[in-house]
Tab-separated table of C-alpha atoms in Angstrom:
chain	number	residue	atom	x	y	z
A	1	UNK	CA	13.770	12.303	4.080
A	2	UNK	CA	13.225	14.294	0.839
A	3	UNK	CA	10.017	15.459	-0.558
A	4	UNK	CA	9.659	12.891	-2.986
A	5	UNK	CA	10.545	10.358	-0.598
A	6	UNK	CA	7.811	11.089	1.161
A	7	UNK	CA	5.425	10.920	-1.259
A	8	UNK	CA	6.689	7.776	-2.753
A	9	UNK	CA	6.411	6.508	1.014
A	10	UNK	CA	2.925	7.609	1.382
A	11	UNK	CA	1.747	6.168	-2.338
A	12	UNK	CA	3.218	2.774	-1.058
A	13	UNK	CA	1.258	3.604	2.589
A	14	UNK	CA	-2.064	3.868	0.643
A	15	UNK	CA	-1.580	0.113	-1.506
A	16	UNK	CA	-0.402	-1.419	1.357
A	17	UNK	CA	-3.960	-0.395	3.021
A	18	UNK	CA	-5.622	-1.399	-0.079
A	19	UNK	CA	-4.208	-4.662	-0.379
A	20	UNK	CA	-4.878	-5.837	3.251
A	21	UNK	CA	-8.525	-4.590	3.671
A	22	UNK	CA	-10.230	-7.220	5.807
A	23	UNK	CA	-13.837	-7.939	4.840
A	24	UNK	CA	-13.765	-10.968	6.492
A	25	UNK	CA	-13.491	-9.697	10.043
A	26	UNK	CA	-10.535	-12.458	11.357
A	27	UNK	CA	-7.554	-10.195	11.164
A	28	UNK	CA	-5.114	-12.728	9.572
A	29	UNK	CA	-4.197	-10.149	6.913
A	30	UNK	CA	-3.596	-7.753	9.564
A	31	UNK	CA	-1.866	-10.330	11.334
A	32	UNK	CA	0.448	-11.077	8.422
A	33	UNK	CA	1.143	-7.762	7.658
A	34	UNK	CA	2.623	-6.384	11.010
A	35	UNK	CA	5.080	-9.082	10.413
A	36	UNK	CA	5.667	-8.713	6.382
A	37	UNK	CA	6.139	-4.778	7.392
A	38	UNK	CA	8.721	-4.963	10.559
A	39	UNK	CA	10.534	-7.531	7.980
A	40	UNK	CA	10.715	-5.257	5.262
A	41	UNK	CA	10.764	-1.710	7.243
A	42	UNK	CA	8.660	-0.045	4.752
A	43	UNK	CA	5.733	0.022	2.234
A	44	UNK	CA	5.696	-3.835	0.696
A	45	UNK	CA	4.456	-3.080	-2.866
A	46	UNK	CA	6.586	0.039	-2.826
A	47	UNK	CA	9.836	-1.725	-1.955
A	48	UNK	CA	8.677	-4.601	-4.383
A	49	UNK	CA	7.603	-2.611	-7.206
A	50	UNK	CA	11.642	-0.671	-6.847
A	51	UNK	CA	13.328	-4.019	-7.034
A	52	UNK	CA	11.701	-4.740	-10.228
A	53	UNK	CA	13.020	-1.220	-11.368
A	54	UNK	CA	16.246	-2.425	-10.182
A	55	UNK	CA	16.332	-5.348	-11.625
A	56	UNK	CA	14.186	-5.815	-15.157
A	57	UNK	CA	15.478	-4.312	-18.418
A	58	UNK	CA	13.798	-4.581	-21.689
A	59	UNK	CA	14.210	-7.745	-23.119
A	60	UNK	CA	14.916	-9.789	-19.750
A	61	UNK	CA	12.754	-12.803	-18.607
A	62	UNK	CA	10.670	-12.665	-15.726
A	63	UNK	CA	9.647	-16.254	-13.967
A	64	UNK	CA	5.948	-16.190	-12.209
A	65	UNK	CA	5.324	-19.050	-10.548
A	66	UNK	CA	1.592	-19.812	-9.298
A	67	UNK	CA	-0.842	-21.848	-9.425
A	68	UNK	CA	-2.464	-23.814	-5.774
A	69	UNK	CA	-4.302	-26.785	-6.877
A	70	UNK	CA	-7.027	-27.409	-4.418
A	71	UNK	CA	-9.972	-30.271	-2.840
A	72	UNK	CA	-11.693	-31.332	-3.031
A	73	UNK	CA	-12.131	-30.945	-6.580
A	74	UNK	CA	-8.481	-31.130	-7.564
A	75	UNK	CA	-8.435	-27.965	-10.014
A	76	UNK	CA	-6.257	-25.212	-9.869
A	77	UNK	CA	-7.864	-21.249	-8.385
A	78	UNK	CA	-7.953	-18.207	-9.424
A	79	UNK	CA	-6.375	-16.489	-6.608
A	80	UNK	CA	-2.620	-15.834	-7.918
A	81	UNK	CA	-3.149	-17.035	-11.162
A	82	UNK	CA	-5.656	-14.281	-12.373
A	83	UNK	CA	-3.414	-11.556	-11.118
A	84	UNK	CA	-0.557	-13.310	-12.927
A	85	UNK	CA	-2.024	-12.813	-15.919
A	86	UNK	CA	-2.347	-8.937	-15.525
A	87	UNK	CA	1.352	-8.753	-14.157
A	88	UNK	CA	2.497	-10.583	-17.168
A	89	UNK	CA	1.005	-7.530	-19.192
A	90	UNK	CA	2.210	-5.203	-16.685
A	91	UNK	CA	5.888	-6.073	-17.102
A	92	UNK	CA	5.183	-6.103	-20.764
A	93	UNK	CA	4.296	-2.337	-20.546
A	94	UNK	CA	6.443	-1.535	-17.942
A	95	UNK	CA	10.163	-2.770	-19.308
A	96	UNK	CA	9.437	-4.664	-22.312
A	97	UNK	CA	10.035	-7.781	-20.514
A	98	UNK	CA	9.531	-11.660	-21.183
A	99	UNK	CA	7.251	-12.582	-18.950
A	100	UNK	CA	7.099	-16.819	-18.494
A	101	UNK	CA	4.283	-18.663	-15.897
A	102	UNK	CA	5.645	-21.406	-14.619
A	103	UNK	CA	2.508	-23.263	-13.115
A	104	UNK	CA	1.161	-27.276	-12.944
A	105	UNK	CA	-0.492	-28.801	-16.067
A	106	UNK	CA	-3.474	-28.655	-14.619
A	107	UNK	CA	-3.488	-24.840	-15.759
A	108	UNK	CA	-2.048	-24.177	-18.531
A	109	UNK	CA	-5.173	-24.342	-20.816
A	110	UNK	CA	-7.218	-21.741	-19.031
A	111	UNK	CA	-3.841	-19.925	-19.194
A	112	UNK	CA	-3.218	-19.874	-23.029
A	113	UNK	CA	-7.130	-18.449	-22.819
A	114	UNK	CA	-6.575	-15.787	-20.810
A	115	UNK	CA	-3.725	-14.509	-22.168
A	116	UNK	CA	-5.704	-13.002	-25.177
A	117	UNK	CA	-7.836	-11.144	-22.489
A	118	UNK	CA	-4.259	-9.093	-21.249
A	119	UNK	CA	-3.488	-8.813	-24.936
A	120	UNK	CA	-0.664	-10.955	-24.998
A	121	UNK	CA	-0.010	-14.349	-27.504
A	122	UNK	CA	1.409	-17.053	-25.187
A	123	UNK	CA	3.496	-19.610	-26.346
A	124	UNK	CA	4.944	-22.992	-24.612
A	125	UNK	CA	7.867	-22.735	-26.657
A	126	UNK	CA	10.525	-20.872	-24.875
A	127	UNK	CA	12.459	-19.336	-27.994
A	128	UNK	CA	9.376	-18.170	-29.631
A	129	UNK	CA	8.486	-16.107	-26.655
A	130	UNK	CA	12.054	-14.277	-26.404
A	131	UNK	CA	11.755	-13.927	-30.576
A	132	UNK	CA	8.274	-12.000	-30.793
A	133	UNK	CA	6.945	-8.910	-29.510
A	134	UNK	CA	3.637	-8.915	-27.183
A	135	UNK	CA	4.723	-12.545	-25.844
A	136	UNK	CA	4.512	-14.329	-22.828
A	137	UNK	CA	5.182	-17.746	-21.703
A	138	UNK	CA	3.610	-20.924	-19.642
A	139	UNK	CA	5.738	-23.791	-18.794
A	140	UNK	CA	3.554	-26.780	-16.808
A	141	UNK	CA	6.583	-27.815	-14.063
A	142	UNK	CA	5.975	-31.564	-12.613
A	143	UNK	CA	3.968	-32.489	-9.555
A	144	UNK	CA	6.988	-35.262	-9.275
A	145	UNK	CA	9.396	-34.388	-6.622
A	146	UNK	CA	12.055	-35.967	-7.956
A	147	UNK	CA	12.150	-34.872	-11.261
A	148	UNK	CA	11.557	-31.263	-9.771
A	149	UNK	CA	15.237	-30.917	-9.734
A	150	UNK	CA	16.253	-31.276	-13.075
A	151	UNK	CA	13.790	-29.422	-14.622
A	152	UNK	CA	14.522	-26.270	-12.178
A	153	UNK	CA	18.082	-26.631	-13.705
A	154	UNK	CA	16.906	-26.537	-17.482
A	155	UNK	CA	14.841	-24.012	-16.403
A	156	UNK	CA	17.171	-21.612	-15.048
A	157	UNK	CA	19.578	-22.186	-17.514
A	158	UNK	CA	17.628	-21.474	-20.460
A	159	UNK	CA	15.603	-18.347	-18.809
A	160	UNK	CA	18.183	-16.862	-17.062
A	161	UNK	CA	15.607	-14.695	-15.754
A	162	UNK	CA	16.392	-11.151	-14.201
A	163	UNK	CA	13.607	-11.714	-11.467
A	164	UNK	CA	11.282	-14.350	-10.143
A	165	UNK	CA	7.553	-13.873	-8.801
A	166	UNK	CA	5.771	-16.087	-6.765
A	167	UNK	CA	2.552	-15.504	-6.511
A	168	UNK	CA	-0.087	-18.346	-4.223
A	169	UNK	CA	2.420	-20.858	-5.554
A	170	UNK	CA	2.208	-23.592	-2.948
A	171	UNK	CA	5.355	-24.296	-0.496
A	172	UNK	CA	6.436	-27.195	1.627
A	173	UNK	CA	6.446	-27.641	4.974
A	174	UNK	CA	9.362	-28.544	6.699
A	175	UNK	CA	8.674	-32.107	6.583
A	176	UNK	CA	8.230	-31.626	2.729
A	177	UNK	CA	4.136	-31.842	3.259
A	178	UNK	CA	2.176	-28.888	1.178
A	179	UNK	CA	-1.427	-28.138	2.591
A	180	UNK	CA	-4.105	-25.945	2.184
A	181	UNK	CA	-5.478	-23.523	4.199
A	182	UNK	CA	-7.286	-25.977	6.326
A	183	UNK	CA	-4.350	-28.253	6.767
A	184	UNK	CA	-4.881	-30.648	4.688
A	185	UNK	CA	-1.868	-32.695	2.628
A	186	UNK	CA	-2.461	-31.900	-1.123
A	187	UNK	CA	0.903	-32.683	-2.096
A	188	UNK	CA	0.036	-34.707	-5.065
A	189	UNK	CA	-1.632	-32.304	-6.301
A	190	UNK	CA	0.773	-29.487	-6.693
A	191	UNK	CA	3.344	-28.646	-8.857
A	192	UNK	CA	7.139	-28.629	-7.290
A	193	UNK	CA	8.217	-25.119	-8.567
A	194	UNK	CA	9.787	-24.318	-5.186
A	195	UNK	CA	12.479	-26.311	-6.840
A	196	UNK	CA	13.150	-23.782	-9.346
A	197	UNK	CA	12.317	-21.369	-6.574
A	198	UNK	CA	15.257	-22.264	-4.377
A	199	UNK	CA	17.791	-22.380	-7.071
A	200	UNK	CA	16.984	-19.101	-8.626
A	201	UNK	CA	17.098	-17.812	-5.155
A	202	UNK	CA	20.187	-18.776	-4.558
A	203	UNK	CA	21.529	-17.591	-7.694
A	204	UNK	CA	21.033	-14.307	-6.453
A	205	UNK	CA	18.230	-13.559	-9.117
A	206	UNK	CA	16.076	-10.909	-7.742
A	207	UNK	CA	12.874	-12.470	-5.587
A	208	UNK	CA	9.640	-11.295	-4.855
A	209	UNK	CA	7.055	-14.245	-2.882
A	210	UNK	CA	3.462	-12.952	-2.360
A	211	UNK	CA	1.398	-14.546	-0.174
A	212	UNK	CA	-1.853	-14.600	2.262
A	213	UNK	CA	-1.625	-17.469	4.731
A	214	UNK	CA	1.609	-18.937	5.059
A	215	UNK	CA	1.488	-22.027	3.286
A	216	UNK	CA	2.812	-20.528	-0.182
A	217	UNK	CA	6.902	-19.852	-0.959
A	218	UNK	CA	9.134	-17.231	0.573
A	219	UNK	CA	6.384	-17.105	3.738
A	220	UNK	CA	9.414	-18.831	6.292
A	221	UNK	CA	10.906	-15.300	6.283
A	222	UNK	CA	8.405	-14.268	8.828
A	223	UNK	CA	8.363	-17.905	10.152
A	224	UNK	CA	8.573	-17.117	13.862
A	225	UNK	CA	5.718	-14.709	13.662
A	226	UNK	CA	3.315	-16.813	11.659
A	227	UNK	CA	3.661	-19.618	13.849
A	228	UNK	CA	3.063	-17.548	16.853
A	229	UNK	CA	-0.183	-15.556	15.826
A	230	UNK	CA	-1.832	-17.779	12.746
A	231	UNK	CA	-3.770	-20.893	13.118
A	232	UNK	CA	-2.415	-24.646	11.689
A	233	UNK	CA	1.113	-22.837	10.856
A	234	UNK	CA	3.217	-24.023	13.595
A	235	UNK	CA	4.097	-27.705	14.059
A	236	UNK	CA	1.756	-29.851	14.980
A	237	UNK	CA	-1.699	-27.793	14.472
A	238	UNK	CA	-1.818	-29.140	10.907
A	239	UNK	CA	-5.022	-31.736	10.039
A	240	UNK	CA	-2.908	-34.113	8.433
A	241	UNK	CA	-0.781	-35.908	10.806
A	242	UNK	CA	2.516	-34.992	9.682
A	243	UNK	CA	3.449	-32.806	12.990
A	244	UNK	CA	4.763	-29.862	10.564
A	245	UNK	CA	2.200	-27.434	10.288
A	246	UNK	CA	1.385	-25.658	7.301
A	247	UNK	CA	3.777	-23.108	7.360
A	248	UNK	CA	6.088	-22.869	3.749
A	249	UNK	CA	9.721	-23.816	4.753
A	250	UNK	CA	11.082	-22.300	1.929
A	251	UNK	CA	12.327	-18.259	1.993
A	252	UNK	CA	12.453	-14.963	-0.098
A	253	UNK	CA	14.392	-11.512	-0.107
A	254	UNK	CA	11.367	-9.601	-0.532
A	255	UNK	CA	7.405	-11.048	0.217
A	256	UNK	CA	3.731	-8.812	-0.340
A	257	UNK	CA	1.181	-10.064	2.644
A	258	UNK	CA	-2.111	-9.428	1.928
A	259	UNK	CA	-5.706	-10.329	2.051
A	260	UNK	CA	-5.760	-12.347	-0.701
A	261	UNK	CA	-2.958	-12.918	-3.004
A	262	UNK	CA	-3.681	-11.529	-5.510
A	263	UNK	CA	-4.684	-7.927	-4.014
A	264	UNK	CA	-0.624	-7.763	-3.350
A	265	UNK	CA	0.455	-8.180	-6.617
A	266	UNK	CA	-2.442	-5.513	-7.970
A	267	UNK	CA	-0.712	-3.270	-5.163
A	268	UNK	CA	2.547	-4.104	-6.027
A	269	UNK	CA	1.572	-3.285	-9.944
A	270	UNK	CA	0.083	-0.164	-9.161
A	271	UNK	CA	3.760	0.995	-7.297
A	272	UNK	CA	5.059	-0.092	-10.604
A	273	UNK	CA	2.877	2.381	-11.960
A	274	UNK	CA	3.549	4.977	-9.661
A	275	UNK	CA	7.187	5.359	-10.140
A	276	UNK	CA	6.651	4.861	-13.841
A	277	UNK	CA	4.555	7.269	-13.783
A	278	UNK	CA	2.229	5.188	-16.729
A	279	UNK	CA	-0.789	4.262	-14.916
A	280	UNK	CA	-1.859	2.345	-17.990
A	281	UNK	CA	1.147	-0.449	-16.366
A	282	UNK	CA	-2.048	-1.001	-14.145
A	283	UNK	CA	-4.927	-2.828	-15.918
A	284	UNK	CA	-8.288	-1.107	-15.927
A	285	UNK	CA	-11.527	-2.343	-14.300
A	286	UNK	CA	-12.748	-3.912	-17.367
A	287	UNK	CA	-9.737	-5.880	-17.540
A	288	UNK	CA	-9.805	-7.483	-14.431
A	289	UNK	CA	-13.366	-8.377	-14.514
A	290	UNK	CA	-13.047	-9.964	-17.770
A	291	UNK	CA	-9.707	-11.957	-16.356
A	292	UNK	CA	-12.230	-13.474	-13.986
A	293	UNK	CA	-15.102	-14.333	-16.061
A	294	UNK	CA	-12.203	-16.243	-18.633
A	295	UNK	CA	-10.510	-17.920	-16.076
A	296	UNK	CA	-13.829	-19.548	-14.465
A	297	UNK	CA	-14.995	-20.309	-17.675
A	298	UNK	CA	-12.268	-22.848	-18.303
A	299	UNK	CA	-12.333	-24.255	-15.133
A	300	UNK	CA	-10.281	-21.988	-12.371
A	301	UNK	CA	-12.698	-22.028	-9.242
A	302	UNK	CA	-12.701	-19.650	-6.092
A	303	UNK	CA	-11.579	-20.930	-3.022
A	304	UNK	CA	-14.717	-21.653	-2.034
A	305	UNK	CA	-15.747	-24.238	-4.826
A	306	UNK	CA	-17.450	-22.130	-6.950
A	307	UNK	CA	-17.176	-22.032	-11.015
A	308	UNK	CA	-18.527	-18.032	-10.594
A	309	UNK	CA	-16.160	-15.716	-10.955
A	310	UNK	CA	-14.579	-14.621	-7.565
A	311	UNK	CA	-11.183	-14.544	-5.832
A	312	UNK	CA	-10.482	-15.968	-1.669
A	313	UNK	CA	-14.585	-15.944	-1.664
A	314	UNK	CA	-15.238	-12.057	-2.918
A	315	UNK	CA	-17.317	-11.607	-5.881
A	316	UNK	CA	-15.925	-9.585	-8.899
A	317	UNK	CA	-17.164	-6.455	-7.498
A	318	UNK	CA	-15.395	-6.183	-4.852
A	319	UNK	CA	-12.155	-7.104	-6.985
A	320	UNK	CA	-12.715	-4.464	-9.543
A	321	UNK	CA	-13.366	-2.165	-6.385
A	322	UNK	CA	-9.906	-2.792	-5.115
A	323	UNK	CA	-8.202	-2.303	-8.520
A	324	UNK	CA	-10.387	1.137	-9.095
A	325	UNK	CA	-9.477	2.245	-5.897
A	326	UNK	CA	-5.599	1.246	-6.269
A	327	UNK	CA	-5.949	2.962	-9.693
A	328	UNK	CA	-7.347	6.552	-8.247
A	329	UNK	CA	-4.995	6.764	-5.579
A	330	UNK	CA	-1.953	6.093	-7.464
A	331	UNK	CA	-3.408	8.361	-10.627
A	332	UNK	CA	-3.929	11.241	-8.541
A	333	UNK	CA	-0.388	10.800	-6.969
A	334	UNK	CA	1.065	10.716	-10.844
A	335	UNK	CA	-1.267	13.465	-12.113
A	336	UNK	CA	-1.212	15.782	-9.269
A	337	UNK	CA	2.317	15.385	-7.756
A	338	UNK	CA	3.187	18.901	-7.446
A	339	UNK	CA	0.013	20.706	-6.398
A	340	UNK	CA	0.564	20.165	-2.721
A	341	UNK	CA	3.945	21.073	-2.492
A	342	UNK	CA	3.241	23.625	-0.173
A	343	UNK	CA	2.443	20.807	2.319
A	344	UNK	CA	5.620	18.853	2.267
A	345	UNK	CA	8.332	20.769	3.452
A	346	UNK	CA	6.550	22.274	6.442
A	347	UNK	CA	5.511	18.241	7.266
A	348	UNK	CA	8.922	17.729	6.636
A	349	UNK	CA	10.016	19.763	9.644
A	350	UNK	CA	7.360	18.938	12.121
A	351	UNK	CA	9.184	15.253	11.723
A	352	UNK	CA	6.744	12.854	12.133
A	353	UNK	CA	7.777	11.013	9.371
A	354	UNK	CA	11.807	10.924	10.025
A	355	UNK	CA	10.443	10.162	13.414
A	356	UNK	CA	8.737	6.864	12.748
């Protein structure tokens, strides 16, 4: 292991922390992470953040899919679809990509309005987006599973994206069944993007699936350790009679566990930053806060119900607390890289690190 190695390992070490804070006491974060980690073998935002690097040149599309759709008041939340937003500007900065959300109708509204808040114009048309600077796109994919098919195939076609993001996008069971957290079927109510999911995927186009229960795509790549250690996943325990559980059956190359969904991609974003070394790829506290208050204005609710502005049940100051603290850590690692090099090389040897 070099030196920078280990920094880059430790800066990854720090948003991984971050990202899977557990204010609500239950542990299923913690629960998801020992399993996200042993399948990846290192930092998840870091290793997520470097396939982007790998894979995203200027110019190139980028598919996001979100968007969970949830009772019982049948409207989309903001977890995943708020942090879409920001990583739509972030790979704007970052590579000078096309960014595209691909989400159910349901959201696309609130979407258009937010997108002035990240300093983007967002466009449904497809052409116009890859035509003019400062552009992103939103695409409403059916809730009809079998037209799913053929519009993952238009899709893909015209994109031809160099990576895809899912981000809380829900995922079917097994059986086909897609529940919330509680185990409930909500099929109807979600959009079938795992469609255009699945064929990207195996298209080889670079993956990414960020999650924080199971039930959303790419989660099946830890499947054996979700349905041992967290509740409704495995089949059977689900509230809806279908015997599957709520467990996604569908897979990804690369997945971000955290607390709530959209704490992974700020982590991932801020790794992005990191070995850009442009912290301004991660949005600011303002930003984020003002994200929120848009996207409950026009109609996203928290997962608890509520039209106030919060995210998996925390309030906006404890989002903007993540993404401040994300921001310091990785700012001090960009500004201040060299002034401990004293330190590494003697850490180096003791071998702790090559160690574990």
């Amino acid at each position: 292991m070099t030196r920078d190695e280990l920094e880059k390992r430790n800066v990854g070490e720090n948003l991984d922390a971050l990202m899977n804070l557990d204010p609500r006491g239950y542990g299923v974060c913690r629960i998801l992470y020992a399993g996200s980690r042993a399948f990846a073998g290192q930092p998840l935002t870091m290793q997520a953040a470097q396939r982007l690097c790998d894979a995203v040149h200027p110019g190139d599309t980028v598919v996001i899919l979100t968007g969970f759709v949830l009772l019982p008041h049948k409207v989309p939340e903001m977890d995943g679809t708020v942090s879409s937003m920001l990583l739509a500007r972030a790979l704007v900065l970052a590579f000078g990509a096309k960014p595209v959300i691909v989400c159910p109708a349901d959201s696309v509204e609130a979407i258009r309005r937010c997108a002035a808040v990240v300093g983007l114009h967002c466009y449904e048309d497809l052409e116009t987006v890859k035509a003019l600077p400062l552009s992103m796109g939103v695409v409403a994919f059916t809730k009809d599973k079998d037209a799913a098919p053929a519009q993952a195939q238009e899709l893909a076609d015209t994109l031809n994206p160099a990576a895809v993001i899912a981000i809380e996008a829900a995922g079917a069971n097994e059986k086909g069944v897609y529940h919330n957290a509680g185990g409930l079927d909500v099929t109807e109510l979600q959009a079938k993007s795992e469609a255009l999911w699945n064929l990207l995927r195996s298209r080889g186009v670079t993956n990414i699936a960020i999650g924080d229960l199971g039930n959303e795509i790419g989660m099946a790549s830890i499947a054996d350790h979700i349905r041992k250690y967290v509740p409704f996943t495995a089949p059977g325990e689900c509230a809806c009679g279908c015997g599957g559980g709520v467990l996604s059956a569908s897979k990804a190359d690369c997945i971000i566990t955290a607390t709530c969904s959209d704490w992974g991609c700020y982590g991932m974003m801020a790794a992005l930053a990191y070995l850009k070394r442009d912290m301004e790829i991660l949005h600011r506290e303002e930003m984020e806060s003002e994200v929120m208050r848009v996207a409950a204005r026009n109609g996203f609710i928290d997962m608890t119900g509520s039209l106030l502005p919060g995210i998996d049940g925390f309030s906006t100051r404890l989002n903007v607390g993540i993404v401040s603290l994300m921001r310091q850590c990785t700012a001090y690692a960009v500004r201040h890289s060299h002034e401990s090099d004293r330190w590494f090389e003697p850490v180096l040897q003791k071998g702790f690190f090559t160690a574990s």
